C-alpha cells in the first residue's frame, strides 16, 4: 500500500510563491520611436508585442502574460488571484454545487482508477458499479497503467447530460471483466456534509463551504431536523474556508429577527452597503451555537460575527482565520479570470476581522502555523488582540476585531503540543486512501460486517492503529502517533464506517467524543 511521497506537501500549511519578475535590458532598433508615449498601461502591451515579433527565440507569450498577471496581483492582497482556464472549470463546478459525470468517488491506486464508492442514486450506482471496481476503459480510451493527469482522467468521465459512455471494469471480488453503459447526469457536490440530531432536541449541521446550493441544502436539513424535534441548533463551520457571501447571508437571515444588521461592506470610495435580516426566519428563536476553528474563514466568519454581535448565540472553538475581504470574479475572453478584492466587510458592531498582510503572502498564510507554535491553539490567553480593537455587542459583551473571530467559549486543539504532524495527516486524504486499500485487500473480512461489530473490530485492540502507523512510516513520513493514539483510532474507525456505511456513520463516531461539541451541549 503505497502513495507517492511527492504529494506530501499537500498536507502541510500552504505557502504561495511570488511571481517571476520580468527584467533585463532589451536592445530594440529605434526603441524611442517604437515606445511612443510613456503610459504605463501601454508599456505592458507593447513589451509583449515586442517579444512576440522581435525576440530571437520562440517564446510562449501567453505564459509570460500569466506570469506578469500573477506578479501584479502579488503586489495587492493575498486573496486577489489569477485563475487559469484549466483551473476555472473546477472552481466553477465546486461553487455551483454540481457537475455532469458518471457519479463515482475514485482513487488512483497502483496506476488504476479504483472506485471508492459510487454516488448514491447516481448513474454508476444505478448501472451496477460497485466499490472496489477498477475502471479499465472509458469507451476505447485506456485508463490504467498510464499515469494520467487528473484533468485528462476527469475529461474522460465527464460530459454533457444524457451522453453515454461504455465503461470496462475489472471486479476484483469475482475476478471478472464487465461492461457498463452509463448515461452521464448532474452529480451534486454537497456543501453540507450532514444534518443530524445529536440528541433528542439538538440538531447539528456541518457546512464545508458556501456554494450556490448551500442555502437550499441548509433549509432542507433544518426542515428535517425541526420535524425530528430539534429545538436547539449547532452549526459547524470548522475548516470552512468560505465561498459565496450571499449564501451565508441567506442562512443568517433565517437565524436573526427582522431588521437586525447582518453585515456591511465598504469599498475604496467609502461607499457603505448594509444588509439586514428580514422577517419570517425559520430559526429566529431557540438555542444557537456556531463552531469555528483557525481554518474558518470569510463567509464562515460573516456567519459567526453576525450571530455573536447580535447576541443571537454563542461562538465555540478557536480564533478564526481572519479574512475580511470581499472578492469579485472578473472573466477574461480565454476562459481564465481574476478574483479581485473590491471591498472590506465588517460585522454588525463595526469590526473588521481581516488580519494584517503587510509582510507578504507567505507570512500571511503561515500565520496559522505560528498560532500552533506560540500556543494559541492550546490556551485562550495566548491570543494576541489589541485592546484598541474592542467592540461591544447589543448586550454589552466585549468582542474583538483585527484578526478573526475570537470565540465566546475557547476549546483547545485535541492534539498534544508535539503532535502537529498528526493533525496534518488527519486533515489530509491519506487516511482515506489507507482505509480504502485495507478494505480492498481484505474485502472478505469486512463483507457484511455490522456497524457495531466494525467499531469493536477497530477499537478492541491496537492492531489497526499499529498497521496505520506502519503504513505512514513505510511511506517515508517520519510521524509518530503515540501521543494521539485515541484521536487517531477514533478517526480510523470513522473512516472505515464512512466507506462502508456512509457519511452519517462517520459523523456519529467523530462527534461522539468531539470536545467542541461537548462544550456546545453544556451551554444554557
mmCIF file with all atom_site columns, C-alpha atoms in Angstrom, residues 187-325:
data_model
loop_
_atom_site.group_PDB
_atom_site.id
_atom_site.type_symbol
_atom_site.label_atom_id
_atom_site.label_alt_id
_atom_site.label_comp_id
_atom_site.label_asym_id
_atom_site.label_entity_id
_atom_site.label_seq_id
_atom_site.pdbx_PDB_ins_code
_atom_site.Cartn_x
_atom_site.Cartn_y
_atom_site.Cartn_z
_atom_site.occupancy
_atom_site.B_iso_or_equiv
_atom_site.pdbx_formal_charge
_atom_site.auth_seq_id
_atom_site.auth_comp_id
_atom_site.auth_asym_id
_atom_site.auth_atom_id
_atom_site.pdbx_PDB_model_num
ATOM 1   C CA . UNK A 1 187 ? -23.943 14.953 -9.885 1.00 0.00 ? 187 UNK A CA 1
ATOM 2   C CA . UNK A 1 188 ? -24.380 17.093 -6.765 1.00 0.00 ? 188 UNK A CA 1
ATOM 3   C CA . UNK A 1 189 ? -21.333 18.393 -4.888 1.00 0.00 ? 189 UNK A CA 1
ATOM 4   C CA . UNK A 1 190 ? -22.851 18.790 -1.457 1.00 0.00 ? 190 UNK A CA 1
ATOM 5   C CA . UNK A 1 191 ? -21.680 21.744 0.618  1.00 0.00 ? 191 UNK A CA 1
ATOM 6   C CA . UNK A 1 192 ? -23.414 20.352 3.691  1.00 0.00 ? 192 UNK A CA 1
ATOM 7   C CA . UNK A 1 193 ? -21.852 17.111 4.876  1.00 0.00 ? 193 UNK A CA 1
ATOM 8   C CA . UNK A 1 194 ? -24.545 16.127 7.329  1.00 0.00 ? 194 UNK A CA 1
ATOM 9   C CA . UNK A 1 195 ? -27.696 17.364 9.103  1.00 0.00 ? 195 UNK A CA 1
ATOM 10  C CA . UNK A 1 196 ? -28.474 15.076 12.041 1.00 0.00 ? 196 UNK A CA 1
ATOM 11  C CA . UNK A 1 197 ? -29.792 15.011 15.587 1.00 0.00 ? 197 UNK A CA 1
ATOM 12  C CA . UNK A 1 198 ? -27.131 14.933 18.308 1.00 0.00 ? 198 UNK A CA 1
ATOM 13  C CA . UNK A 1 199 ? -29.709 14.250 20.998 1.00 0.00 ? 199 UNK A CA 1
ATOM 14  C CA . UNK A 1 200 ? -33.492 14.342 21.182 1.00 0.00 ? 200 UNK A CA 1
ATOM 15  C CA . UNK A 1 201 ? -33.718 18.137 20.834 1.00 0.00 ? 201 UNK A CA 1
ATOM 16  C CA . UNK A 1 202 ? -30.393 19.304 19.339 1.00 0.00 ? 202 UNK A CA 1
ATOM 17  C CA . UNK A 1 203 ? -29.748 19.432 15.616 1.00 0.00 ? 203 UNK A CA 1
ATOM 18  C CA . UNK A 1 204 ? -26.277 19.547 14.065 1.00 0.00 ? 204 UNK A CA 1
ATOM 19  C CA . UNK A 1 205 ? -25.457 20.892 10.593 1.00 0.00 ? 205 UNK A CA 1
ATOM 20  C CA . UNK A 1 206 ? -21.937 20.688 9.129  1.00 0.00 ? 206 UNK A CA 1
ATOM 21  C CA . UNK A 1 207 ? -21.220 23.191 6.301  1.00 0.00 ? 207 UNK A CA 1
ATOM 22  C CA . UNK A 1 208 ? -17.975 22.543 4.391  1.00 0.00 ? 208 UNK A CA 1
ATOM 23  C CA . UNK A 1 209 ? -18.175 25.617 2.076  1.00 0.00 ? 209 UNK A CA 1
ATOM 24  C CA . UNK A 1 210 ? -20.680 28.217 0.847  1.00 0.00 ? 210 UNK A CA 1
ATOM 25  C CA . UNK A 1 211 ? -21.587 27.345 -2.753 1.00 0.00 ? 211 UNK A CA 1
ATOM 26  C CA . UNK A 1 212 ? -24.594 28.255 -4.916 1.00 0.00 ? 212 UNK A CA 1
ATOM 27  C CA . UNK A 1 213 ? -26.640 25.433 -3.357 1.00 0.00 ? 213 UNK A CA 1
ATOM 28  C CA . UNK A 1 214 ? -25.710 25.874 0.320  1.00 0.00 ? 214 UNK A CA 1
ATOM 29  C CA . UNK A 1 215 ? -28.787 27.833 1.392  1.00 0.00 ? 215 UNK A CA 1
ATOM 30  C CA . UNK A 1 216 ? -31.142 25.323 -0.227 1.00 0.00 ? 216 UNK A CA 1
ATOM 31  C CA . UNK A 1 217 ? -29.217 22.420 1.323  1.00 0.00 ? 217 UNK A CA 1
ATOM 32  C CA . UNK A 1 218 ? -29.320 24.158 4.699  1.00 0.00 ? 218 UNK A CA 1
ATOM 33  C CA . UNK A 1 219 ? -33.066 24.716 4.543  1.00 0.00 ? 219 UNK A CA 1
ATOM 34  C CA . UNK A 1 220 ? -33.706 21.073 3.658  1.00 0.00 ? 220 UNK A CA 1
ATOM 35  C CA . UNK A 1 221 ? -31.526 19.979 6.562  1.00 0.00 ? 221 UNK A CA 1
ATOM 36  C CA . UNK A 1 222 ? -33.101 22.449 9.000  1.00 0.00 ? 222 UNK A CA 1
ATOM 37  C CA . UNK A 1 223 ? -36.600 21.422 7.954  1.00 0.00 ? 223 UNK A CA 1
ATOM 38  C CA . UNK A 1 224 ? -35.774 17.756 8.508  1.00 0.00 ? 224 UNK A CA 1
ATOM 39  C CA . UNK A 1 225 ? -34.274 18.438 11.941 1.00 0.00 ? 225 UNK A CA 1
ATOM 40  C CA . UNK A 1 226 ? -37.256 20.508 13.084 1.00 0.00 ? 226 UNK A CA 1
ATOM 41  C CA . UNK A 1 227 ? -39.612 17.704 12.074 1.00 0.00 ? 227 UNK A CA 1
ATOM 42  C CA . UNK A 1 228 ? -37.475 15.326 14.131 1.00 0.00 ? 228 UNK A CA 1
ATOM 43  C CA . UNK A 1 229 ? -37.915 17.557 17.184 1.00 0.00 ? 229 UNK A CA 1
ATOM 44  C CA . UNK A 1 230 ? -34.864 19.853 17.139 1.00 0.00 ? 230 UNK A CA 1
ATOM 45  C CA . UNK A 1 231 ? -35.280 22.885 19.402 1.00 0.00 ? 231 UNK A CA 1
ATOM 46  C CA . UNK A 1 232 ? -31.569 23.811 19.544 1.00 0.00 ? 232 UNK A CA 1
ATOM 47  C CA . UNK A 1 233 ? -29.113 24.054 16.676 1.00 0.00 ? 233 UNK A CA 1
ATOM 48  C CA . UNK A 1 234 ? -25.335 23.667 16.335 1.00 0.00 ? 234 UNK A CA 1
ATOM 49  C CA . UNK A 1 235 ? -23.854 24.931 13.050 1.00 0.00 ? 235 UNK A CA 1
ATOM 50  C CA . UNK A 1 236 ? -20.336 23.660 12.410 1.00 0.00 ? 236 UNK A CA 1
ATOM 51  C CA . UNK A 1 237 ? -18.136 25.752 10.078 1.00 0.00 ? 237 UNK A CA 1
ATOM 52  C CA . UNK A 1 238 ? -14.791 24.407 11.232 1.00 0.00 ? 238 UNK A CA 1
ATOM 53  C CA . UNK A 1 239 ? -12.340 24.160 8.319  1.00 0.00 ? 239 UNK A CA 1
ATOM 54  C CA . UNK A 1 240 ? -14.848 26.018 6.110  1.00 0.00 ? 240 UNK A CA 1
ATOM 55  C CA . UNK A 1 241 ? -12.795 28.495 4.075  1.00 0.00 ? 241 UNK A CA 1
ATOM 56  C CA . UNK A 1 242 ? -15.827 30.452 2.864  1.00 0.00 ? 242 UNK A CA 1
ATOM 57  C CA . UNK A 1 243 ? -17.340 30.922 -0.581 1.00 0.00 ? 243 UNK A CA 1
ATOM 58  C CA . UNK A 1 244 ? -20.329 32.969 -1.658 1.00 0.00 ? 244 UNK A CA 1
ATOM 59  C CA . UNK A 1 245 ? -21.153 35.668 0.881  1.00 0.00 ? 245 UNK A CA 1
ATOM 60  C CA . UNK A 1 246 ? -24.750 35.794 -0.388 1.00 0.00 ? 246 UNK A CA 1
ATOM 61  C CA . UNK A 1 247 ? -25.342 32.176 0.650  1.00 0.00 ? 247 UNK A CA 1
ATOM 62  C CA . UNK A 1 248 ? -24.047 32.849 4.166  1.00 0.00 ? 248 UNK A CA 1
ATOM 63  C CA . UNK A 1 249 ? -26.232 35.950 4.419  1.00 0.00 ? 249 UNK A CA 1
ATOM 64  C CA . UNK A 1 250 ? -29.317 33.998 3.342  1.00 0.00 ? 250 UNK A CA 1
ATOM 65  C CA . UNK A 1 251 ? -28.674 31.447 6.105  1.00 0.00 ? 251 UNK A CA 1
ATOM 66  C CA . UNK A 1 252 ? -28.070 34.173 8.704  1.00 0.00 ? 252 UNK A CA 1
ATOM 67  C CA . UNK A 1 253 ? -31.386 35.755 7.669  1.00 0.00 ? 253 UNK A CA 1
ATOM 68  C CA . UNK A 1 254 ? -33.126 32.550 8.811  1.00 0.00 ? 254 UNK A CA 1
ATOM 69  C CA . UNK A 1 255 ? -31.482 32.872 12.240 1.00 0.00 ? 255 UNK A CA 1
ATOM 70  C CA . UNK A 1 256 ? -31.892 36.582 13.064 1.00 0.00 ? 256 UNK A CA 1
ATOM 71  C CA . UNK A 1 257 ? -35.076 38.587 13.763 1.00 0.00 ? 257 UNK A CA 1
ATOM 72  C CA . UNK A 1 258 ? -36.328 41.234 11.333 1.00 0.00 ? 258 UNK A CA 1
ATOM 73  C CA . UNK A 1 259 ? -34.193 44.369 10.760 1.00 0.00 ? 259 UNK A CA 1
ATOM 74  C CA . UNK A 1 260 ? -31.081 43.181 12.616 1.00 0.00 ? 260 UNK A CA 1
ATOM 75  C CA . UNK A 1 261 ? -27.857 44.090 10.814 1.00 0.00 ? 261 UNK A CA 1
ATOM 76  C CA . UNK A 1 262 ? -26.084 41.082 9.295  1.00 0.00 ? 262 UNK A CA 1
ATOM 77  C CA . UNK A 1 263 ? -23.005 42.633 7.683  1.00 0.00 ? 263 UNK A CA 1
ATOM 78  C CA . UNK A 1 264 ? -21.857 45.748 5.877  1.00 0.00 ? 264 UNK A CA 1
ATOM 79  C CA . UNK A 1 265 ? -19.195 46.336 3.240  1.00 0.00 ? 265 UNK A CA 1
ATOM 80  C CA . UNK A 1 266 ? -17.122 49.386 2.360  1.00 0.00 ? 266 UNK A CA 1
ATOM 81  C CA . UNK A 1 267 ? -15.363 49.905 -0.987 1.00 0.00 ? 267 UNK A CA 1
ATOM 82  C CA . UNK A 1 268 ? -12.419 52.134 -1.996 1.00 0.00 ? 268 UNK A CA 1
ATOM 83  C CA . UNK A 1 269 ? -14.715 55.127 -2.482 1.00 0.00 ? 269 UNK A CA 1
ATOM 84  C CA . UNK A 1 270 ? -16.119 54.799 1.025  1.00 0.00 ? 270 UNK A CA 1
ATOM 85  C CA . UNK A 1 271 ? -19.489 53.513 -0.167 1.00 0.00 ? 271 UNK A CA 1
ATOM 86  C CA . UNK A 1 272 ? -21.135 51.504 2.596  1.00 0.00 ? 272 UNK A CA 1
ATOM 87  C CA . UNK A 1 273 ? -23.658 48.770 1.784  1.00 0.00 ? 273 UNK A CA 1
ATOM 88  C CA . UNK A 1 274 ? -25.611 47.342 4.701  1.00 0.00 ? 274 UNK A CA 1
ATOM 89  C CA . UNK A 1 275 ? -27.537 44.070 4.728  1.00 0.00 ? 275 UNK A CA 1
ATOM 90  C CA . UNK A 1 276 ? -30.333 43.487 7.248  1.00 0.00 ? 276 UNK A CA 1
ATOM 91  C CA . UNK A 1 277 ? -32.328 40.429 8.247  1.00 0.00 ? 277 UNK A CA 1
ATOM 92  C CA . UNK A 1 278 ? -35.894 40.163 7.020  1.00 0.00 ? 278 UNK A CA 1
ATOM 93  C CA . UNK A 1 279 ? -38.996 38.780 8.707  1.00 0.00 ? 279 UNK A CA 1
ATOM 94  C CA . UNK A 1 280 ? -40.143 35.167 8.977  1.00 0.00 ? 280 UNK A CA 1
ATOM 95  C CA . UNK A 1 281 ? -36.837 33.366 9.516  1.00 0.00 ? 281 UNK A CA 1
ATOM 96  C CA . UNK A 1 282 ? -37.169 29.639 10.203 1.00 0.00 ? 282 UNK A CA 1
ATOM 97  C CA . UNK A 1 283 ? -34.957 29.583 13.342 1.00 0.00 ? 283 UNK A CA 1
ATOM 98  C CA . UNK A 1 284 ? -35.099 33.029 14.934 1.00 0.00 ? 284 UNK A CA 1
ATOM 99  C CA . UNK A 1 285 ? -35.532 31.620 18.449 1.00 0.00 ? 285 UNK A CA 1
ATOM 100 C CA . UNK A 1 286 ? -34.070 28.586 20.161 1.00 0.00 ? 286 UNK A CA 1
ATOM 101 C CA . UNK A 1 287 ? -30.538 27.959 21.371 1.00 0.00 ? 287 UNK A CA 1
ATOM 102 C CA . UNK A 1 288 ? -27.933 28.515 18.651 1.00 0.00 ? 288 UNK A CA 1
ATOM 103 C CA . UNK A 1 289 ? -24.215 27.691 18.710 1.00 0.00 ? 289 UNK A CA 1
ATOM 104 C CA . UNK A 1 290 ? -21.588 28.169 15.993 1.00 0.00 ? 290 UNK A CA 1
ATOM 105 C CA . UNK A 1 291 ? -18.416 26.031 15.966 1.00 0.00 ? 291 UNK A CA 1
ATOM 106 C CA . UNK A 1 292 ? -15.299 27.644 14.458 1.00 0.00 ? 292 UNK A CA 1
ATOM 107 C CA . UNK A 1 293 ? -11.568 26.997 14.308 1.00 0.00 ? 293 UNK A CA 1
ATOM 108 C CA . UNK A 1 294 ? -8.405  28.514 12.861 1.00 0.00 ? 294 UNK A CA 1
ATOM 109 C CA . UNK A 1 295 ? -9.419  27.408 9.339  1.00 0.00 ? 295 UNK A CA 1
ATOM 110 C CA . UNK A 1 296 ? -12.881 29.021 9.395  1.00 0.00 ? 296 UNK A CA 1
ATOM 111 C CA . UNK A 1 297 ? -12.687 31.991 7.047  1.00 0.00 ? 297 UNK A CA 1
ATOM 112 C CA . UNK A 1 298 ? -14.578 34.613 5.065  1.00 0.00 ? 298 UNK A CA 1
ATOM 113 C CA . UNK A 1 299 ? -18.274 33.680 4.768  1.00 0.00 ? 299 UNK A CA 1
ATOM 114 C CA . UNK A 1 300 ? -17.888 31.454 7.851  1.00 0.00 ? 300 UNK A CA 1
ATOM 115 C CA . UNK A 1 301 ? -16.671 34.493 9.768  1.00 0.00 ? 301 UNK A CA 1
ATOM 116 C CA . UNK A 1 302 ? -19.590 36.580 8.493  1.00 0.00 ? 302 UNK A CA 1
ATOM 117 C CA . UNK A 1 303 ? -21.912 33.952 9.960  1.00 0.00 ? 303 UNK A CA 1
ATOM 118 C CA . UNK A 1 304 ? -20.066 33.797 13.293 1.00 0.00 ? 304 UNK A CA 1
ATOM 119 C CA . UNK A 1 305 ? -19.705 37.588 13.531 1.00 0.00 ? 305 UNK A CA 1
ATOM 120 C CA . UNK A 1 306 ? -23.381 38.274 12.849 1.00 0.00 ? 306 UNK A CA 1
ATOM 121 C CA . UNK A 1 307 ? -24.539 35.747 15.441 1.00 0.00 ? 307 UNK A CA 1
ATOM 122 C CA . UNK A 1 308 ? -22.029 36.969 18.037 1.00 0.00 ? 308 UNK A CA 1
ATOM 123 C CA . UNK A 1 309 ? -22.573 40.711 17.558 1.00 0.00 ? 309 UNK A CA 1
ATOM 124 C CA . UNK A 1 310 ? -26.362 40.398 17.695 1.00 0.00 ? 310 UNK A CA 1
ATOM 125 C CA . UNK A 1 311 ? -26.191 38.217 20.824 1.00 0.00 ? 311 UNK A CA 1
ATOM 126 C CA . UNK A 1 312 ? -28.214 35.595 18.980 1.00 0.00 ? 312 UNK A CA 1
ATOM 127 C CA . UNK A 1 313 ? -25.973 32.711 20.039 1.00 0.00 ? 313 UNK A CA 1
ATOM 128 C CA . UNK A 1 314 ? -22.528 31.769 21.285 1.00 0.00 ? 314 UNK A CA 1
ATOM 129 C CA . UNK A 1 315 ? -19.372 31.012 19.330 1.00 0.00 ? 315 UNK A CA 1
ATOM 130 C CA . UNK A 1 316 ? -17.413 27.951 20.467 1.00 0.00 ? 316 UNK A CA 1
ATOM 131 C CA . UNK A 1 317 ? -13.928 26.909 19.388 1.00 0.00 ? 317 UNK A CA 1
ATOM 132 C CA . UNK A 1 318 ? -10.741 28.754 18.455 1.00 0.00 ? 318 UNK A CA 1
ATOM 133 C CA . UNK A 1 319 ? -9.995  32.085 16.793 1.00 0.00 ? 319 UNK A CA 1
ATOM 134 C CA . UNK A 1 320 ? -10.970 32.030 13.132 1.00 0.00 ? 320 UNK A CA 1
ATOM 135 C CA . UNK A 1 321 ? -8.640  32.678 10.189 1.00 0.00 ? 321 UNK A CA 1
ATOM 136 C CA . UNK A 1 322 ? -9.213  36.426 9.771  1.00 0.00 ? 322 UNK A CA 1
ATOM 137 C CA . UNK A 1 323 ? -10.340 37.130 6.205  1.00 0.00 ? 323 UNK A CA 1
ATOM 138 C CA . UNK A 1 324 ? -12.430 40.268 5.898  1.00 0.00 ? 324 UNK A CA 1
ATOM 139 C CA . UNK A 1 325 ? -12.001 40.989 2.191  1.00 0.00 ? 325 UNK A CA 1
#
